[in-house]
XYZ file of C-alpha atoms in Angstrom:
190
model
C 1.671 -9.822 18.782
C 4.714 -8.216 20.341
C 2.558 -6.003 22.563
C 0.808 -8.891 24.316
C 4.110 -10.387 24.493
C 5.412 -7.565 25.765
C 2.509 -7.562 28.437
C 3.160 -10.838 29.302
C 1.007 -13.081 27.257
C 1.197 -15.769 25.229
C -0.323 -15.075 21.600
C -1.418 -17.276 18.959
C -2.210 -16.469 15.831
C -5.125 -18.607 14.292
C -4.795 -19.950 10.895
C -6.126 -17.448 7.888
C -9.414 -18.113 7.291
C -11.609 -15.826 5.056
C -13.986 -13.323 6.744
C -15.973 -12.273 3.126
C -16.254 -8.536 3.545
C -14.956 -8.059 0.296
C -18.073 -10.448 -1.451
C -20.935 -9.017 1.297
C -19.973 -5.247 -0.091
C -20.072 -6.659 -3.718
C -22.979 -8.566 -3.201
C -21.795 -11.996 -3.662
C -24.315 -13.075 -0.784
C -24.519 -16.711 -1.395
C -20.718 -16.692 -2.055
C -20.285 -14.595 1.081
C -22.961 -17.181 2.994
C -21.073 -19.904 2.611
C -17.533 -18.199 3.630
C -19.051 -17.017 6.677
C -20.677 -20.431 7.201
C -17.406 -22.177 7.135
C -15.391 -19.683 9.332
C -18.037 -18.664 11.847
C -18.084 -23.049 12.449
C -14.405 -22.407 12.834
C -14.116 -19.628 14.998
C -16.911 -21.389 17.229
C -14.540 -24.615 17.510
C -12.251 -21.628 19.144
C -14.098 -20.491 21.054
C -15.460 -23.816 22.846
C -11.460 -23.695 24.058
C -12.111 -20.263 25.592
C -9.532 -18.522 24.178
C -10.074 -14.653 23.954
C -9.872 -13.531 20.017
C -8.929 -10.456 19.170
C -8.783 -8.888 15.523
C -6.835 -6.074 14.301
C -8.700 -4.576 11.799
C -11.852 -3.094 13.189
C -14.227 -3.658 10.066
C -13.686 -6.865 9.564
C -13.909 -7.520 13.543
C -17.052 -5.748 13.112
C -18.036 -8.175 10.348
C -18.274 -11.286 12.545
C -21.069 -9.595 14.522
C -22.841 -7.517 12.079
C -22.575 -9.360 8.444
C -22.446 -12.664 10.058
C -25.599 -12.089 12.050
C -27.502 -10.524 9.429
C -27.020 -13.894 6.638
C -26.616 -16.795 9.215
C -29.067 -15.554 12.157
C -29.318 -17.819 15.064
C -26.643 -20.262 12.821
C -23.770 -17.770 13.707
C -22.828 -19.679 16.384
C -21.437 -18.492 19.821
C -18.131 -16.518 19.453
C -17.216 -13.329 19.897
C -14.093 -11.242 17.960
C -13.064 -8.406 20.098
C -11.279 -5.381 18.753
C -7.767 -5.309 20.185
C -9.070 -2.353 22.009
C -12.178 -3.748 23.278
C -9.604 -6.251 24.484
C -7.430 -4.322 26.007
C -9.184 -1.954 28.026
C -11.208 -4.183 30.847
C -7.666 -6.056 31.354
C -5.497 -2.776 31.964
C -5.422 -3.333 35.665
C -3.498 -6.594 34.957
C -0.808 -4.090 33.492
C 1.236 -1.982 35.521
C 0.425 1.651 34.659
C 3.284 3.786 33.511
C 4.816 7.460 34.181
C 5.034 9.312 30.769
C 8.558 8.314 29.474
C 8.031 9.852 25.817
C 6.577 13.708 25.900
C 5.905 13.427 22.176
C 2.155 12.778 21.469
C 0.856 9.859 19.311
C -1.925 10.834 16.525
C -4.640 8.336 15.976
C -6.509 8.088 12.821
C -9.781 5.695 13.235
C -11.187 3.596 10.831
C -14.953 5.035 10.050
C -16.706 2.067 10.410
C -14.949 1.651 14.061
C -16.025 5.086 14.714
C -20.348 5.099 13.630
C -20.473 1.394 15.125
C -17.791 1.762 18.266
C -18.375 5.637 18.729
C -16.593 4.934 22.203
C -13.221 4.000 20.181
C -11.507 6.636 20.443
C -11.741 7.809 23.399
C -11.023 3.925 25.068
C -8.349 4.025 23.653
C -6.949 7.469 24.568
C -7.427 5.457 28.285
C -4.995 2.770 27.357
C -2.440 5.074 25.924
C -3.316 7.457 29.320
C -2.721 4.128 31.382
C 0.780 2.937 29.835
C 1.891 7.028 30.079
C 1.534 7.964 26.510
C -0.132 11.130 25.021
C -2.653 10.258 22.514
C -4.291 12.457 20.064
C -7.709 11.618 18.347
C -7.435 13.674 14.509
C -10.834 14.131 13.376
C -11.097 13.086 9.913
C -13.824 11.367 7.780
C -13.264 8.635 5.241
C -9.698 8.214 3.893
C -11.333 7.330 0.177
C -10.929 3.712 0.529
C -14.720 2.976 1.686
C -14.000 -0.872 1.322
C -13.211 -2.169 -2.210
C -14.244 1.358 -3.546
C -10.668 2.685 -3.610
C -8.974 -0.578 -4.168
C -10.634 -0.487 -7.993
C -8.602 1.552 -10.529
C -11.889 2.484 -12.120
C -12.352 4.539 -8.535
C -8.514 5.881 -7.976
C -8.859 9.652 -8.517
C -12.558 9.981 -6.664
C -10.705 7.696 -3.840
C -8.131 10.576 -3.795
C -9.847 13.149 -4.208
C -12.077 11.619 -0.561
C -8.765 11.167 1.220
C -7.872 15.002 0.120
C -10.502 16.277 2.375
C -9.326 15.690 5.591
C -6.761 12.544 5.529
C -3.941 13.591 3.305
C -3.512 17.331 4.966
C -3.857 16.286 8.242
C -1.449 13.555 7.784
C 0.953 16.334 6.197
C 1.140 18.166 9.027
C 1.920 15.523 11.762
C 5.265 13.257 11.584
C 4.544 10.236 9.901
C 6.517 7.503 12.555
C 3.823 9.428 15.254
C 0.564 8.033 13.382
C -1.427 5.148 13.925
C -3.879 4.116 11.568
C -6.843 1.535 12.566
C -7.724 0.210 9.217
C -5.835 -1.553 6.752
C -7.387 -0.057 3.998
C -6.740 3.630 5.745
C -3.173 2.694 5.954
C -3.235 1.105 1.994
C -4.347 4.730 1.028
């Protein structure tokens, strides 16, 4: 919210409404059918307004389109959630582009459902950071050993850490911690 204010917009943050990830990966489908009912018919009245949405956490962006479409078909509605970088990258010419001001690098660790189903991700957004003068690195790493609700269950804990041993934990070791950006909310739980 404070970037786009920052950039000159004017932000507004819709009212919480319950996306159902959590009860489509446990299999709570009729559950999860009627959550996705009730906020697809509200993010629909949104979008009638034509207000851009944008979400911040690329899974359950990915949801909307995905889930959604799979268990309500043609009865999705006509709405589209961008991710804030599918956002922000067609609108960077309304943004004046900057010299580098900071010669220290950013490190970006992407979520790894944005990565299979947005395999561009990365590299759009090493654009943006290009555009606004900052260095971005990608860090190649796999799943951070949350995998949804899997590492969120205390039944799960030590396989979920023993996952984000592989490749999240000494990669994050090595780089300073304020310098890392972290797509996915349960990435940045772990």
């Amino acid at each position: 919210i404070q970037l786009l204010i920052k950039l000159g917009k004017n932000p507004i943050l819709l009212p919480f409404k319950p996306n159902g990830k959590a009860q489509h990966i446990k299999g709570f489908l009729k559950q999860f059918t009627s959550t996705a009912q009730n906020t697809a018919a509200f993010l629909s009245q949104v979008a009638d307004l034509n207000i851009a949405m944008v979400g911040v956490d690329p899974a359950l962006v990915l949801c909307y389109r995905d889930e959604y479409n799979e268990i309500l078909g043609d009865k999705r509605g006509d709405f589209d959630v961008l991710t804030v970088h599918e956002w922000l990258l067609p609108r960077l010419a309304e943004f004046n582009a900057s010299e580098a001001l900071d010669t220290e690098a950013w490190y970006l660790f992407a979520h790894c459902t944005e990565k299979t189903k947005l395999p561009n991700a990365e590299k759009e957004w090493g654009m943006i950071f290009t555009h606004f003068g900052a260095k971005l690195h990608t860090v190649p790493v796999g799943c951070c050993g949350m995998a949804g609700t899997f590492g969120h269950e205390l039944d799960k804990l030590e396989m979920s850490k023993d996952i984000y041993g592989l490749s999240w934990q000494p990669s994050l070791e090595k780089l300073p911690k304020e310098r890392c950006l972290i797509t996915g909310y349960s990435c940045r739980s772990q």
